[in-house]
Coordinates of C-alpha atoms in Angstrom, one line a residue:
Chain A
M78 CA 13.3 17.9 -21.4
S79 CA 14.7 18.1 -18.0
Q80 CA 14.4 20.3 -15.0
A81 CA 17.4 22.4 -16.2
A82 CA 15.2 23.7 -19.0
I83 CA 13.1 25.8 -16.5
P84 CA 14.3 29.3 -16.3
A85 CA 14.8 30.7 -12.8
G86 CA 12.0 33.0 -11.7
A87 CA 9.5 31.7 -14.2
K88 CA 6.1 33.1 -13.8
W89 CA 3.9 30.0 -13.6
W90 CA 0.6 31.7 -13.0
S91 CA 0.7 34.4 -15.6
G92 CA -1.4 32.3 -18.0
G93 CA -0.7 30.6 -21.3
K94 CA 0.9 27.5 -19.8
S95 CA 0.3 24.8 -17.2
P96 CA 1.3 26.2 -13.8
Y97 CA 2.1 22.6 -12.8
N98 CA 4.5 22.0 -15.6
V99 CA 2.9 18.6 -16.3
E100 CA 0.6 17.4 -19.0
Y101 CA -3.1 17.5 -18.3
G102 CA -3.7 13.8 -18.1
K103 CA -0.8 13.3 -15.6
L104 CA -2.1 16.1 -13.4
M105 CA -5.6 14.5 -13.4
M106 CA -4.0 11.2 -12.5
W107 CA -2.4 12.9 -9.5
F108 CA -5.7 14.4 -8.4
F109 CA -7.5 11.1 -8.8
L110 CA -4.8 9.3 -6.7
M111 CA -5.3 12.1 -4.1
S112 CA -9.0 11.3 -3.9
D113 CA -8.3 7.6 -3.9
A114 CA -5.9 8.1 -1.0
F115 CA -8.7 9.6 1.0
T116 CA -10.9 6.7 0.2
F117 CA -8.3 4.2 1.5
G118 CA -7.6 6.6 4.3
A119 CA -11.2 6.5 5.4
F120 CA -11.2 2.7 5.4
L121 CA -7.9 2.4 7.3
I122 CA -8.8 5.1 9.8
S123 CA -12.3 3.6 10.5
Y124 CA -10.4 0.4 11.1
G125 CA -8.2 2.3 13.6
T126 CA -11.2 3.8 15.3
I127 CA -12.8 0.5 15.8
R128 CA -9.5 -1.0 17.1
F129 CA -9.1 1.9 19.5
S130 CA -12.7 1.4 20.8
S131 CA -12.0 -2.3 21.5
N132 CA -10.5 -3.6 24.7
S133 CA -8.6 -6.4 22.9
W134 CA -7.9 -7.5 19.3
P135 CA -6.7 -10.7 17.6
N136 CA -2.9 -11.2 17.3
P137 CA -1.8 -10.9 13.7
N138 CA 1.2 -13.1 14.5
E139 CA -1.2 -15.9 15.4
V140 CA -3.6 -15.4 12.5
F141 CA -1.2 -15.0 9.7
R142 CA 1.4 -17.8 10.0
T143 CA 0.8 -20.2 7.2
F144 CA 2.7 -20.7 4.0
P145 CA 1.6 -22.5 0.8
G146 CA 3.0 -26.0 0.8
W147 CA 4.1 -25.9 4.5
K148 CA 2.3 -28.4 6.7
G149 CA 0.7 -26.7 9.7
E150 CA 2.1 -23.4 11.1
M151 CA 5.3 -21.8 10.2
P152 CA 8.0 -21.4 12.9
V153 CA 8.0 -17.7 12.2
P154 CA 4.9 -15.6 11.6
L155 CA 4.2 -13.2 8.7
A156 CA 6.5 -15.1 6.2
F157 CA 3.9 -15.3 3.5
V158 CA 2.8 -11.6 3.7
S159 CA 6.5 -10.6 3.6
L160 CA 6.8 -12.5 0.3
M161 CA 3.7 -10.6 -1.0
T162 CA 5.2 -7.3 0.1
F163 CA 8.4 -8.1 -1.6
I164 CA 6.6 -9.0 -4.8
L165 CA 4.7 -5.7 -4.9
I166 CA 7.8 -3.6 -4.2
M167 CA 9.7 -5.5 -6.9
S168 CA 6.9 -4.9 -9.4
S169 CA 7.0 -1.2 -8.5
V170 CA 10.7 -1.2 -9.4
T171 CA 10.1 -2.9 -12.8
M172 CA 7.3 -0.3 -13.4
V173 CA 9.7 2.6 -12.9
L174 CA 12.2 0.9 -15.2
A175 CA 9.5 0.7 -17.8
V176 CA 8.7 4.4 -17.4
A177 CA 12.4 5.3 -17.5
N178 CA 12.9 3.4 -20.8
G179 CA 9.8 5.0 -22.1
H180 CA 11.5 8.4 -21.7
A181 CA 14.4 7.0 -23.8
G182 CA 11.9 5.8 -26.4
K183 CA 13.1 2.1 -26.2
R184 CA 10.0 0.2 -27.2
L185 CA 11.2 -3.3 -26.5
E186 CA 12.7 -2.4 -23.1
V187 CA 9.4 -0.8 -22.1
A188 CA 7.6 -4.0 -23.2
K189 CA 10.0 -6.2 -21.2
W190 CA 9.7 -4.3 -18.0
L191 CA 5.9 -3.9 -18.3
G192 CA 5.7 -7.7 -18.8
W193 CA 7.6 -8.2 -15.5
T194 CA 5.3 -5.7 -13.8
I195 CA 2.2 -7.6 -15.0
L196 CA 3.7 -10.9 -13.8
G197 CA 4.4 -9.3 -10.4
G198 CA 0.8 -8.1 -10.2
I199 CA -0.5 -11.5 -11.1
A200 CA 1.8 -13.2 -8.6
F201 CA 0.6 -10.8 -5.9
L202 CA -3.1 -11.5 -6.7
S203 CA -2.4 -15.2 -6.7
C204 CA -0.9 -15.0 -3.2
Q205 CA -3.8 -13.0 -2.0
A206 CA -6.2 -15.5 -3.5
W207 CA -4.4 -18.3 -1.6
E208 CA -4.5 -16.4 1.6
W209 CA -8.2 -15.6 1.4
T210 CA -8.9 -19.3 0.6
H211 CA -6.8 -20.4 3.5
L212 CA -8.5 -17.9 5.9
H213 CA -11.9 -18.9 4.6
G214 CA -11.0 -22.6 5.2
E215 CA -10.2 -21.6 8.8
G216 CA -13.7 -20.3 9.1
A217 CA -13.0 -16.6 8.6
W218 CA -15.2 -14.5 6.4
W219 CA -17.3 -11.3 6.5
G220 CA -19.5 -11.8 9.6
R221 CA -17.5 -14.8 10.9
N222 CA -14.4 -14.6 13.0
P223 CA -12.8 -17.9 14.4
F224 CA -9.9 -16.1 16.0
M225 CA -9.7 -15.1 19.7
N226 CA -8.5 -11.9 21.0
I227 CA -4.9 -11.8 22.2
D228 CA -6.0 -11.9 25.8
G229 CA -8.1 -15.0 25.2
T230 CA -11.5 -13.3 25.2
Q231 CA -14.2 -13.5 22.6
S232 CA -13.4 -11.4 19.5
S233 CA -16.1 -9.6 17.5
T234 CA -16.4 -9.9 13.7
N235 CA -14.8 -6.4 13.2
F236 CA -11.4 -8.0 12.6
T237 CA -12.4 -10.2 9.7
N238 CA -14.9 -7.6 8.3
F239 CA -12.2 -5.0 8.0
F240 CA -9.5 -7.4 6.9
F241 CA -11.5 -8.7 3.9
T242 CA -13.0 -5.4 3.0
I243 CA -9.7 -3.5 2.9
T244 CA -7.5 -6.2 1.4
G245 CA -10.3 -6.9 -1.0
F246 CA -10.5 -3.2 -2.0
H247 CA -6.8 -3.1 -2.4
G248 CA -6.8 -6.4 -4.4
F249 CA -9.4 -4.9 -6.7
H250 CA -7.0 -1.9 -7.3
V251 CA -4.2 -4.4 -8.1
F252 CA -6.5 -6.2 -10.5
S253 CA -7.4 -3.0 -12.2
G254 CA -3.7 -2.0 -12.4
V255 CA -2.9 -5.4 -14.0
I256 CA -5.6 -4.8 -16.6
V257 CA -4.4 -1.3 -17.3
N258 CA -0.8 -2.6 -17.6
I259 CA -1.9 -5.3 -20.0
I260 CA -3.6 -2.7 -22.2
M261 CA -0.4 -0.6 -22.1
L262 CA 1.7 -3.6 -23.1
I263 CA -0.6 -4.2 -26.1
L264 CA -0.3 -0.6 -27.1
V265 CA 3.5 -0.6 -26.7
L266 CA 3.8 -3.7 -28.8
R267 CA 1.6 -2.3 -31.5
G268 CA 3.8 0.8 -31.6
T269 CA 1.1 3.3 -30.7
F270 CA 3.3 5.3 -28.5
D271 CA 6.1 5.5 -31.0
R272 CA 3.6 6.9 -33.5
R273 CA 2.4 9.4 -30.8
G274 CA 6.0 10.3 -30.1
H275 CA 6.0 9.9 -26.4
Y276 CA 5.3 7.3 -23.7
L277 CA 3.4 9.6 -21.3
M278 CA 0.6 7.0 -21.0
I279 CA 3.1 4.6 -19.4
E280 CA 3.9 7.2 -16.9
K281 CA 0.3 7.6 -15.9
A282 CA -0.2 3.9 -15.6
G283 CA 3.0 3.9 -13.6
L284 CA 1.7 6.5 -11.1
Y285 CA -1.4 4.3 -10.5
W286 CA 0.7 1.2 -10.0
H287 CA 3.0 2.9 -7.5
F288 CA 0.0 4.2 -5.7
V289 CA -1.2 0.6 -5.3
D290 CA 2.2 -0.3 -3.8
L291 CA 1.9 2.8 -1.5
V292 CA -1.5 1.7 -0.2
W293 CA -0.1 -1.8 0.5
V294 CA 2.6 -0.3 2.6
F295 CA -0.1 1.1 4.9
V296 CA -2.3 -2.0 4.8
F297 CA 0.7 -4.1 5.7
T298 CA 1.5 -2.0 8.7
C299 CA -2.1 -1.7 9.9
F300 CA -3.1 -5.3 9.6
Y301 CA 0.1 -7.3 10.1
L302 CA 2.5 -5.2 12.2
L303 CA 0.5 -3.0 14.6
Chain B
M16 CA 14.0 6.5 -32.0
T17 CA 15.6 9.2 -29.9
E18 CA 15.3 11.6 -32.8
L19 CA 11.6 10.9 -33.0
H20 CA 11.3 11.4 -29.3
S21 CA 13.0 14.8 -29.2
T22 CA 11.0 16.2 -32.1
V23 CA 7.6 16.0 -30.3
E24 CA 6.9 18.8 -27.9
I25 CA 4.2 18.4 -25.4
P26 CA 2.9 21.9 -24.5
G27 CA 3.4 22.9 -20.9
H28 CA 5.0 19.7 -19.9
S29 CA 8.5 18.9 -18.7
E30 CA 9.7 15.3 -19.0
P31 CA 11.7 14.4 -15.9
S32 CA 14.8 12.3 -16.4
F33 CA 15.1 9.1 -14.5
S34 CA 18.2 7.6 -13.1
T35 CA 18.4 3.8 -12.8
K36 CA 20.9 4.2 -9.9
I37 CA 18.3 6.2 -7.8
I38 CA 15.6 3.6 -8.6
W39 CA 17.7 0.7 -7.3
K40 CA 18.8 2.7 -4.3
T41 CA 15.2 3.4 -3.5
F42 CA 14.4 -0.2 -3.9
W43 CA 17.1 -1.2 -1.4
I44 CA 15.9 1.4 1.1
L45 CA 12.3 0.1 0.9
L46 CA 13.5 -3.5 1.3
V47 CA 15.8 -2.8 4.3
I48 CA 13.0 -0.8 6.1
T49 CA 10.5 -3.7 5.5
V50 CA 13.0 -6.3 6.6
V51 CA 13.8 -4.4 9.8
E52 CA 10.1 -4.0 10.5
L53 CA 9.5 -7.7 10.1
G54 CA 12.5 -8.5 12.2
L55 CA 11.1 -6.4 15.0
A56 CA 7.6 -8.0 14.6
I57 CA 9.1 -11.5 14.9
F58 CA 11.4 -10.4 17.7
Y59 CA 8.4 -9.1 19.6
Y60 CA 6.5 -12.4 18.9
E61 CA 9.4 -14.5 20.3
F62 CA 10.3 -12.3 23.3
P63 CA 7.2 -10.2 24.1
T64 CA 8.5 -8.8 27.3
V65 CA 11.8 -7.2 26.1
V66 CA 10.4 -4.1 24.4
P67 CA 7.0 -2.5 25.0
K68 CA 4.6 -2.8 22.0
H69 CA 3.9 0.9 22.0
F70 CA 7.5 1.7 21.3
L71 CA 7.5 -0.8 18.4
N72 CA 4.3 0.7 17.0
G73 CA 6.1 4.0 16.9
V74 CA 9.0 2.4 15.0
F75 CA 6.5 0.8 12.6
L76 CA 4.7 4.0 11.9
I77 CA 8.0 5.9 11.3
G78 CA 9.1 3.1 8.9
T79 CA 5.8 3.2 7.1
L80 CA 5.9 7.0 6.6
A81 CA 9.5 6.8 5.4
K82 CA 8.5 4.1 2.9
A83 CA 5.6 6.2 1.7
F84 CA 7.9 9.2 1.3
F85 CA 10.4 7.3 -0.8
I86 CA 7.7 5.7 -3.0
I87 CA 6.0 9.1 -3.7
A88 CA 9.3 11.1 -4.0
E89 CA 11.3 8.7 -6.2
F90 CA 9.0 6.1 -7.8
M91 CA 6.2 8.5 -8.5
H92 CA 8.9 11.1 -9.1
L93 CA 7.1 13.9 -7.2
R94 CA 10.4 15.2 -5.7
H95 CA 11.5 16.1 -9.2
E96 CA 8.4 18.1 -10.2
I97 CA 8.0 21.8 -9.6
R98 CA 6.9 23.2 -6.3
N99 CA 3.4 24.2 -7.5
L100 CA 2.5 20.5 -8.0
I101 CA 4.2 19.3 -4.9
L102 CA 2.4 21.8 -2.7
S103 CA -1.0 21.2 -4.4
L104 CA -0.7 17.6 -3.3
A105 CA 1.1 18.0 0.0
I106 CA -1.2 20.7 1.5
P107 CA -4.5 18.7 1.1
A108 CA -2.7 15.6 2.3
C109 CA -2.2 17.4 5.6
L110 CA -5.9 16.8 6.3
F111 CA -4.8 13.3 7.2
I112 CA -3.2 14.6 10.4
W113 CA -6.5 15.9 11.7
F114 CA -8.3 12.8 10.2
V115 CA -6.1 10.3 12.1
I116 CA -6.0 12.1 15.4
A117 CA -9.7 13.0 15.5
F118 CA -11.0 9.5 14.7
L119 CA -8.6 7.5 16.9
W120 CA -9.4 9.9 19.7
D121 CA -13.1 9.2 19.1
G122 CA -12.5 5.5 19.1
S123 CA -10.6 5.6 22.4
S124 CA -13.3 7.8 24.0
Y125 CA -16.0 5.3 22.9
R126 CA -13.9 2.5 24.6
N127 CA -13.8 4.4 27.8
L128 CA -17.6 5.2 27.7
R129 CA -18.4 1.5 27.1
N130 CA -16.1 0.4 29.9
D131 CA -17.8 2.8 32.2
Y132 CA -21.4 2.3 31.3
D133 CA -21.8 -1.0 29.4
R134 CA -21.6 -3.8 32.0
H135 CA -22.3 -6.5 29.4
H136 CA -19.3 -5.3 27.3
V137 CA -17.0 -5.2 30.4
E138 CA -18.1 -8.8 31.3
Q139 CA -17.5 -10.0 27.8
S140 CA -14.0 -8.5 27.8
H141 CA -13.1 -10.4 31.0
T142 CA -14.5 -13.8 29.9
K143 CA -11.9 -16.2 28.4
V144 CA -13.2 -18.5 25.7
Q145 CA -12.0 -21.7 24.1
P146 CA -10.4 -21.5 20.6
A147 CA -13.0 -22.0 17.9
K148 CA -13.0 -25.4 16.2
K149 CA -11.9 -25.3 12.6
P150 CA -14.4 -26.6 10.0
G151 CA -14.1 -30.3 9.6
E152 CA -12.0 -30.8 12.8
P153 CA -13.1 -33.9 14.8
D154 CA -14.7 -33.3 18.2

């Protein structure tokens, strides 16, 4: 069950067992996430390359300073994106709690925490939909950039192109994660994993969900802080 | 339920045990780092002359990497897997070091080349413009 079960000096590569000590599907999820990390890495690094090749760039504190229901601009910038970050971190926590309860075989607890995770994912997607709508209303879209550079010069459309492409790609991952989690919730409620005897599937879905949170940490830094 | 759980053996697989205490501790660490980063970003916005942006960017990057470490190590539970798995993921991930340095270097080299040889580009980056009108805004 736990790490204590592994004898010291075990020969992992002598054949007959997984040298990684994890189930096949979980290992493949790790390798998929690795390749997905390089996809996101390629996006974010190309964004960095373009930013390094530009003499000036729009100021995120000026661009992202609205909040739903607040008339005009907020007194502090980045409030809304902080809320989005908080929602995503929180949903990551509820996902680990679902995985942990899966280990203990507590079906209803798993269902409860998965439900919260799904709600968090939907809340995040709604926030992103609001932000995209708002920016689109400001005149920003692929190929259109209404914002000036921080030094008051004309900005190219690189800023909006990268912003919508990368947050869109990330949002698509969140969307897929929500769908996966909904399927997991249905399987949990139908008792599929109890019959199978283990909740490993929840763990794999959990890995994917945490990865989505991990990518957001980098997107948040690259677009809103730097 | 627990009886059912313990009777099923998955070949070649160890089930890690989770501690709720560590999960919440990780959550607080992530939250505090994020709040500090935001605080610094807002502080820089209000008082742009007190600390140089390059210094803040360094702080932001360290904070981001720390958050990534805690998510991978605790939430994705990698810290509690065996070393074979950790290294099989960590070693390929080192490619990112080259990836980031090489491409950012390329970007800054392109900037220098354009500033040296592209007069239109230099002119553009010295011409101030008026803020764009929002759609539907009166003239």
